Short mmCIF file of C-alpha atoms and ligand atoms in Angstrom, two decimals:
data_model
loop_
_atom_site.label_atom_id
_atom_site.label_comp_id
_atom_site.label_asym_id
_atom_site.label_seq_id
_atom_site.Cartn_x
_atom_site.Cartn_y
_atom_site.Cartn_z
CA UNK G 1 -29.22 -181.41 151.60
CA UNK G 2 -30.91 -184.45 153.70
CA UNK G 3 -32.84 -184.30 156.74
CA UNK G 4 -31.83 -186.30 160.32
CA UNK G 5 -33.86 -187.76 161.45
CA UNK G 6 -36.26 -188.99 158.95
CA UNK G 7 -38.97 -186.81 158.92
CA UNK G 8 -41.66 -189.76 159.22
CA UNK G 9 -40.33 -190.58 162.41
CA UNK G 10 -41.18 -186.62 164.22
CA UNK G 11 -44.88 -186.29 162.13
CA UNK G 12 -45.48 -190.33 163.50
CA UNK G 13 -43.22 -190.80 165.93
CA UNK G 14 -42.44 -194.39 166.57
CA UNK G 15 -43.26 -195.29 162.66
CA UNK G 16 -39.77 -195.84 162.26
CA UNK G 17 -39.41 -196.12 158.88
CA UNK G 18 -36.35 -198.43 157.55
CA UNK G 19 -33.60 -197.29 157.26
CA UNK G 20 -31.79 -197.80 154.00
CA UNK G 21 -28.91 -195.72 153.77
CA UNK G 22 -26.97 -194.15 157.35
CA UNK G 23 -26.48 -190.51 157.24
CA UNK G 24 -22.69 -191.47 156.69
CA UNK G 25 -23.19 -193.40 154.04
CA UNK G 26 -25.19 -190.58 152.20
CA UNK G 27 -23.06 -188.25 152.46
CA UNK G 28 -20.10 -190.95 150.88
CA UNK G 29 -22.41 -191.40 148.20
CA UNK G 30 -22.94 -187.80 147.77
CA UNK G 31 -19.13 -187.22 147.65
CA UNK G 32 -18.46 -190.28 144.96
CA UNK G 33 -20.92 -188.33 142.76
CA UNK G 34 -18.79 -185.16 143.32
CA UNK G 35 -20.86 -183.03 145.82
CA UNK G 36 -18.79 -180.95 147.75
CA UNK G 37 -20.80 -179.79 151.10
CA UNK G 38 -23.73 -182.11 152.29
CA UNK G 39 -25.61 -180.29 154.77
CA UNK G 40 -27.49 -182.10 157.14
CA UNK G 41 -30.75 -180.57 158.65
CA UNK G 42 -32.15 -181.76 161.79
CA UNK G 43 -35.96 -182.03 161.40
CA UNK G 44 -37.19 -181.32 164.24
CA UNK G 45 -41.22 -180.79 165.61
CA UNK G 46 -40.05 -176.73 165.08
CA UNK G 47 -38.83 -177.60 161.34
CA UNK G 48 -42.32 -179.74 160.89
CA UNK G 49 -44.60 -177.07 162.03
CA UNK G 50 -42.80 -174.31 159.55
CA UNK G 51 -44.73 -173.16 156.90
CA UNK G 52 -43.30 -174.37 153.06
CA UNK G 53 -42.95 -170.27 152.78
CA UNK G 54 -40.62 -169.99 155.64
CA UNK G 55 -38.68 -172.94 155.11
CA UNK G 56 -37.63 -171.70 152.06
CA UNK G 57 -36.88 -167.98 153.44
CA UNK G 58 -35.15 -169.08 156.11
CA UNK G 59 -33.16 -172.28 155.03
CA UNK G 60 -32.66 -171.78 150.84
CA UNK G 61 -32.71 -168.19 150.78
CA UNK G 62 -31.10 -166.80 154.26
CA UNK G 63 -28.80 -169.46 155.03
CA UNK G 64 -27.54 -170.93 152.11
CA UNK G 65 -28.05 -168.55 149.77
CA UNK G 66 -29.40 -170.99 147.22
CA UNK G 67 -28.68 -170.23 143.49
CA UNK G 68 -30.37 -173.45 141.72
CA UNK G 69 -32.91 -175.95 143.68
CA UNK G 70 -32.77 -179.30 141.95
CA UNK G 71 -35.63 -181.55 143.55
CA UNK G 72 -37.91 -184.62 142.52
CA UNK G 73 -40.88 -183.90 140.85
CA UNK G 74 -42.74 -185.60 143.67
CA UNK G 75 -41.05 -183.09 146.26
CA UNK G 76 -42.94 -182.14 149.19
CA UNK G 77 -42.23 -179.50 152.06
CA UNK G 78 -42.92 -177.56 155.20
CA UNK G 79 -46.19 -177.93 157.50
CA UNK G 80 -48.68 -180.58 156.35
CA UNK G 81 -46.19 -181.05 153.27
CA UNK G 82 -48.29 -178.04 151.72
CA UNK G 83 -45.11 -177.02 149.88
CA UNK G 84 -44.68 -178.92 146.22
CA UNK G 85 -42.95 -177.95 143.05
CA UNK G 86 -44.93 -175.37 141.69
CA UNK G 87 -44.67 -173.72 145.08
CA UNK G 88 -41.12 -173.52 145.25
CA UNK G 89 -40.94 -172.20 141.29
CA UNK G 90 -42.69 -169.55 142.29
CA UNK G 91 -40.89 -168.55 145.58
CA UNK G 92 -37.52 -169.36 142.93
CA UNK G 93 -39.21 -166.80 140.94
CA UNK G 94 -39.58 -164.37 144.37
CA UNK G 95 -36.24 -164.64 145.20
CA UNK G 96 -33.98 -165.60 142.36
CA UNK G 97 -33.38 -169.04 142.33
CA UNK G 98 -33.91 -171.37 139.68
CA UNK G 99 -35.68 -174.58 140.63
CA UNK G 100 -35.28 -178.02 138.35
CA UNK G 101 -37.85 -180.80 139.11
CA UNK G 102 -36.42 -184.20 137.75
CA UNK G 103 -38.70 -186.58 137.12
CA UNK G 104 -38.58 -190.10 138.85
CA UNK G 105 -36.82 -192.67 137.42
CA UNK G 106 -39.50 -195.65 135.38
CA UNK G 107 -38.27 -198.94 134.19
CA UNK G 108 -40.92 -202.18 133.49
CA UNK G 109 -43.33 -199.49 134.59
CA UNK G 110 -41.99 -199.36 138.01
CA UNK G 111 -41.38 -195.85 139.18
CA UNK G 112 -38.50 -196.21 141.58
CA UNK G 113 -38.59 -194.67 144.93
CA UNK G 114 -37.69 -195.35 148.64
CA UNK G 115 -40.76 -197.03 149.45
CA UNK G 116 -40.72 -199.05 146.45
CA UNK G 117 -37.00 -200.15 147.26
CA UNK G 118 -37.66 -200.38 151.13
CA UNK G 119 -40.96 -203.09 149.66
CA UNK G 120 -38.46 -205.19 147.81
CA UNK G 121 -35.97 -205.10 150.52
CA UNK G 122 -37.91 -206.19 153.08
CA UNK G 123 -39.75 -209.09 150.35
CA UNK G 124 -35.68 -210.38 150.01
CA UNK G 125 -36.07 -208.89 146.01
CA UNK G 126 -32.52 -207.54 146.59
CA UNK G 127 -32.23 -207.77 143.43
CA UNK G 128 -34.84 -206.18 142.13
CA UNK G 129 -33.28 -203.23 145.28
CA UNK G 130 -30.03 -202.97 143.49
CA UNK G 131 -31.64 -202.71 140.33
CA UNK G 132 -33.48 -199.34 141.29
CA UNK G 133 -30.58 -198.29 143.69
CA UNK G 134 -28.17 -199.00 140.82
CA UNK G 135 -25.78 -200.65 143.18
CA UNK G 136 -26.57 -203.30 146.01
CA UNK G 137 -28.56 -202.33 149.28
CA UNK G 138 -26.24 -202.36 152.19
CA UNK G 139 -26.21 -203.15 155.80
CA UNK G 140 -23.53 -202.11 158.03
CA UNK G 141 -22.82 -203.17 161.52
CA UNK G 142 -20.24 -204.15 163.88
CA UNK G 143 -19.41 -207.64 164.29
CA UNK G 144 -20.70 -209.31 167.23
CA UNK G 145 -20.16 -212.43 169.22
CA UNK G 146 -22.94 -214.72 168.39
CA UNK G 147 -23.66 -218.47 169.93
CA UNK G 148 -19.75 -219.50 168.72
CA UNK G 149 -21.25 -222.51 166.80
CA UNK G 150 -20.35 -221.82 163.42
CA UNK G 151 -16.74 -222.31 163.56
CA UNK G 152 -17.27 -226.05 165.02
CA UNK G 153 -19.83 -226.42 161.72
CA UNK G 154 -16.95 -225.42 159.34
CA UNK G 155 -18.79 -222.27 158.34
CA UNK G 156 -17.60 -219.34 160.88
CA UNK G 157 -19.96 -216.45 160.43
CA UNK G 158 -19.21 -212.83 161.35
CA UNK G 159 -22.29 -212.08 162.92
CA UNK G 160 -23.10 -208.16 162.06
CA UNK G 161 -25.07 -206.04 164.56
CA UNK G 162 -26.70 -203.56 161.82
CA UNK G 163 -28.05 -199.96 163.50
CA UNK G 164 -31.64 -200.01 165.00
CA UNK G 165 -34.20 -199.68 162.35
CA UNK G 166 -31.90 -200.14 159.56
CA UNK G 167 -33.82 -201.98 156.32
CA UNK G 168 -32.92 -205.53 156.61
CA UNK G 169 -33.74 -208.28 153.76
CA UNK G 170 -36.00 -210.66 154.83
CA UNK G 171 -35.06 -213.72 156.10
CA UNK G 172 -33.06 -215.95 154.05
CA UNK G 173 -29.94 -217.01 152.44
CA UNK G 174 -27.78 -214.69 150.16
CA UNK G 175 -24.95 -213.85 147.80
CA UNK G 176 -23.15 -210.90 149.21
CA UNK G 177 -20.08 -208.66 149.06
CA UNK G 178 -18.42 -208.37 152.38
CA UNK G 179 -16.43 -204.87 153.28
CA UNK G 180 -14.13 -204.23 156.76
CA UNK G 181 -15.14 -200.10 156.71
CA UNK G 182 -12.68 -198.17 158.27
CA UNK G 183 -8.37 -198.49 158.65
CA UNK G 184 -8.65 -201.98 160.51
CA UNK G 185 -6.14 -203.57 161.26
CA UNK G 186 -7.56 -206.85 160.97
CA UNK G 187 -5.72 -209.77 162.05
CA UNK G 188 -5.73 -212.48 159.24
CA UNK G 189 -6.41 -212.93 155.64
CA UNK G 190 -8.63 -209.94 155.11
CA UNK G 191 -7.81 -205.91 153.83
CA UNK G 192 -9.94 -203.45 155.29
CA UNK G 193 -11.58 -201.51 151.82
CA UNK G 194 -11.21 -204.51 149.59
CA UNK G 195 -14.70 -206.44 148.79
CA UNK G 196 -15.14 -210.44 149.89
CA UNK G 197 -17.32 -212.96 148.11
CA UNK G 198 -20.14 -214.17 150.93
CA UNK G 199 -22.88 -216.31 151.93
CA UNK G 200 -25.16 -214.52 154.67
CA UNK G 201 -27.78 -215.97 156.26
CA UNK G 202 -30.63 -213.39 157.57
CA UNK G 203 -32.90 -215.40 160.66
CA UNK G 204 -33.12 -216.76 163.50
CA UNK G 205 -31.46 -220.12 162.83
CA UNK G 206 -34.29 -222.18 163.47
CA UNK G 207 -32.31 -225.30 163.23
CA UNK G 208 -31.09 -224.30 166.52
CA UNK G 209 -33.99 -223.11 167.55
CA UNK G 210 -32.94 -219.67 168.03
CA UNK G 211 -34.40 -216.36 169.11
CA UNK G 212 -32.81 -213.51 168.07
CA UNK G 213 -33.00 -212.29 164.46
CA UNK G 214 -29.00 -212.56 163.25
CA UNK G 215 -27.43 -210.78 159.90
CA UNK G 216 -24.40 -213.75 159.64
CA UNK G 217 -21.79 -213.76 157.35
CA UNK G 218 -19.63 -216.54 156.02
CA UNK G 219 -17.04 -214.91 153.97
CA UNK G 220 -15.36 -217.24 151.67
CA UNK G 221 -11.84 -218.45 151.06
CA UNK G 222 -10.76 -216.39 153.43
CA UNK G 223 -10.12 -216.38 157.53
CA UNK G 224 -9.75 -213.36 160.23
CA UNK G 225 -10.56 -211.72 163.13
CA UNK G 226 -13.22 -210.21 162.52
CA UNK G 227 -15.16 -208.96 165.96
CA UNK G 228 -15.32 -205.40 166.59
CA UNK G 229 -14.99 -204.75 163.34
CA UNK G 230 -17.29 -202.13 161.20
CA UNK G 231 -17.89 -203.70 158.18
CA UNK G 232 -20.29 -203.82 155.10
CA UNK G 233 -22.97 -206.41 153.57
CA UNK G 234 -23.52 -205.31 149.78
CA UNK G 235 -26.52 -207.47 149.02
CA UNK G 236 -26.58 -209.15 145.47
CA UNK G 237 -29.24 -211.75 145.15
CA UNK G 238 -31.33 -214.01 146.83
CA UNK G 239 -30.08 -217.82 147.10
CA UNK G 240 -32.79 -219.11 149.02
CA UNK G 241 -35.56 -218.93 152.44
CA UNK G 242 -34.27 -219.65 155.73
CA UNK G 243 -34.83 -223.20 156.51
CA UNK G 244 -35.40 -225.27 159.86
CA UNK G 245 -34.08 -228.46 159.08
CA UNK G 246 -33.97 -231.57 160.68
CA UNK G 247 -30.66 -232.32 161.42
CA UNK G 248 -27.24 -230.58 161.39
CA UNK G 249 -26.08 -232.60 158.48
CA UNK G 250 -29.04 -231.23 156.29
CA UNK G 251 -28.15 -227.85 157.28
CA UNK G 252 -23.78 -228.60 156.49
CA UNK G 253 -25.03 -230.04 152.73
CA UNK G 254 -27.61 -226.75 152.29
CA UNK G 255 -24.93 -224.68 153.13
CA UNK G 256 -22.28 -226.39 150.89
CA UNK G 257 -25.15 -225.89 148.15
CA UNK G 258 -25.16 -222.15 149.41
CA UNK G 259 -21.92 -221.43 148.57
CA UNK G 260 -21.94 -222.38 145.26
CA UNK G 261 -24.88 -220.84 144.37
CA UNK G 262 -23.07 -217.38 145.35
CA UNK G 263 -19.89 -217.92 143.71
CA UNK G 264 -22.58 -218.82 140.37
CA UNK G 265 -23.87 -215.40 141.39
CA UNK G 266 -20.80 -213.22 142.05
CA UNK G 267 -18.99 -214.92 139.20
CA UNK G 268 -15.91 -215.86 140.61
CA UNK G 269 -14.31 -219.05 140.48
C1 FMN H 1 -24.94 -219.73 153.95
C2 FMN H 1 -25.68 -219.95 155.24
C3 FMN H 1 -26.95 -220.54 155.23
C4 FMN H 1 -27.64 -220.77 156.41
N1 FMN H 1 -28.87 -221.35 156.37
C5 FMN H 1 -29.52 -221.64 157.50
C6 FMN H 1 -30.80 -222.29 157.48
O1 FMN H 1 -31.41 -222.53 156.43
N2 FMN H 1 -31.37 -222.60 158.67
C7 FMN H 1 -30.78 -222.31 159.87
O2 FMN H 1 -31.34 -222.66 160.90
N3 FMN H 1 -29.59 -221.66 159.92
C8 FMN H 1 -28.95 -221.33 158.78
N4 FMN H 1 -27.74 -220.69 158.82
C9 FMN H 1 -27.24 -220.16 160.10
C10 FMN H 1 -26.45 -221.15 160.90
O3 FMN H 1 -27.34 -221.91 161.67
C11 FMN H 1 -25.55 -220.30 161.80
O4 FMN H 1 -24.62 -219.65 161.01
C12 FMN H 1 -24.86 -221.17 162.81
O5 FMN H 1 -25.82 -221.62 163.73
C13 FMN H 1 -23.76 -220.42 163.54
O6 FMN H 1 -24.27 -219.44 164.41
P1 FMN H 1 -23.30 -218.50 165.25
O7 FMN H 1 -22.62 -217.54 164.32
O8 FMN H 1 -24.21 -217.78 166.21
O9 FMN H 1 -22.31 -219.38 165.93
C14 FMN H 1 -27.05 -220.41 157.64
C15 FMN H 1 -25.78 -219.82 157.66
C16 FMN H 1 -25.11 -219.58 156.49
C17 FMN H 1 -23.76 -218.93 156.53
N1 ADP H 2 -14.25 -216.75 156.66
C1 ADP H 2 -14.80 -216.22 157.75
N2 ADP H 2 -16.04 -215.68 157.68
C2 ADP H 2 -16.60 -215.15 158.79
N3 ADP H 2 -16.00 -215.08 160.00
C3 ADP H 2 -14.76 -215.62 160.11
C4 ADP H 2 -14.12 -216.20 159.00
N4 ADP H 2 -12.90 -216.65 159.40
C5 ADP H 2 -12.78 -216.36 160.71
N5 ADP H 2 -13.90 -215.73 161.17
C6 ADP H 2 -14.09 -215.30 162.56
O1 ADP H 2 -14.96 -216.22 163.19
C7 ADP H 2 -16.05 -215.55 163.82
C8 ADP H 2 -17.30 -216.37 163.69
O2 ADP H 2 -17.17 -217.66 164.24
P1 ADP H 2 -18.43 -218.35 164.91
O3 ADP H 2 -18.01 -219.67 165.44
O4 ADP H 2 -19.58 -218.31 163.95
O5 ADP H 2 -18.66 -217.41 166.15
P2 ADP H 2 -19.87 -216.45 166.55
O6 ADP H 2 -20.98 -217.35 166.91
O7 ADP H 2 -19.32 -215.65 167.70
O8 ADP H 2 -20.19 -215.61 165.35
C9 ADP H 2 -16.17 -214.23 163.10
O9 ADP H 2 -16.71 -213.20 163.92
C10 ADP H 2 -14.72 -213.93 162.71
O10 ADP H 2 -14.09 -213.23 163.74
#
């Protein structure tokens, strides 16, 4: 069970917290671990002022009948988050359900949660992101039409228009896995479902001077038609920071260098 929206966003509305996964993609992940039914509750300003009690009358034990409650042991619930663990053992204990707290995952005593993954994203660590999401952060978006310059610089670059608030890695250069979601078809080299080795650049390109914050990606060995399309940026590692250099030549050999680096990173040839 997940909540939509996140709940951060009714107690402090306009906090926005980032995004890191869409509500789709959670419940694609739930399915690839072999969850049958994902239910999706909206949280709501009714759902916030509930007391932990009634949330779990109404919702665990009225509607769904809940047999087993598996949680995080940091798990918090209901008005003022007053419900936690013990809490629900007990009301488990009321009305016959079993609950099972896991404890949060630790590695080089980091305790891994969304904060600490939504920190690294938004430092550019996506590596240190994939490491505690145990697979890359992703960003998904349709393509876009962006200033059309990249196809004169040798480099075309699908330019991805990711949903509002989504977590996006800091600005920067990186080595990326590139994904057309969805049946296509896609004119040119490209299979919708299959991954692409690709440089993205996350900015503004201040070598041009520009304004708007861009997710671009240059996917490589490869060419197609790739506007309108939904598709997927599986972040792997960070090559470098976004750079305003001085002329377009500098940018065309930091680029080339770019490249390399990610086919170093993804390992392929
Ligand atoms: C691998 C890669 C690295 C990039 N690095 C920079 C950079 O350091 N500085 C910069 O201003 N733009 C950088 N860019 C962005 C280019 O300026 C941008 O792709 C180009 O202006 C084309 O923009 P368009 O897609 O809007 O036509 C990079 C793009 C790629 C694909
Ligand atoms: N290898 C490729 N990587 C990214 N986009 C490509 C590639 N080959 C062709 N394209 C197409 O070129 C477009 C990007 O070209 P570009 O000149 O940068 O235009 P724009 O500024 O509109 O993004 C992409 O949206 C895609 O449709």
């Amino acid at each position: 069970m997940t909540f939509d929206p996140h709940p951060a966003e009714v107690v402090r509305p306009g906090s926005h917290p980032p995004q890191l996964t869409t509500l789709t993609r959670r419940a694609e992940l739930a399915e690839e671990l072999g969850i049958d039914v994902f239910c999706v509750m909206p949280f709501t300003a009714t759902v916030m002022a509930q007391p932990a009690e009634d949330f779990v009358h109404s919702v665990l034990v009225e509607r769904l009948h809940a047999a087993a409650v598996v949680v995080g042991d940091n798990f918090t619930f209901g008005y003022r988050a007053l419900g936690n663990v013990e809490m629900l053992a007990s009301l488990g204990h009321k009305f016959g359900f079993s609950v099972d707290a896991v404890p949060l995952l630790t590695e080089h005593s980091v305790t891994y949660s969304s904060t600490y993954i939504r920190s690294c994203v938004d430092a550019g660590d996506v590596k240190a992101a994939a490491e505690a999401l145990g697979r890359p952060h992703r960003v998904e978006g349709v393509v876009v039409r962006g200033d059309g310059r990249g196809r004169e610089l040798g480099f075309p670059t699908a330019n991805v228009a990711p949903p509002m608030f989504a977590a996006i890695p800091a600005d920067g250069v990186y080595a990326a896995w590139f994904t057309v979601l969805g049946a296509g078809p896609v004119v040119g080299q490209v299979t919708p479902g299959e991954r692409y080795p690709a440089a993205v650049s996350v900015g503004s390109n201040p070598t041009f001077s520009g304004r708007t914050r861009t997710v671009e990606a240059f996917v490589l060995d490869t060419s197609a038609d790739l506007y309108g399309q939904h598709v997927a940026v599986d972040f792997v590692d960070r090559v470098r920071g976004m750079e305003r250099f001085d002329s377009i030549d500098a940018l065309l050999i930091a680029m080339g260098g770019d490249v390399d680096k990610t086919r170093a990173i993804l390992g392929i040839p």
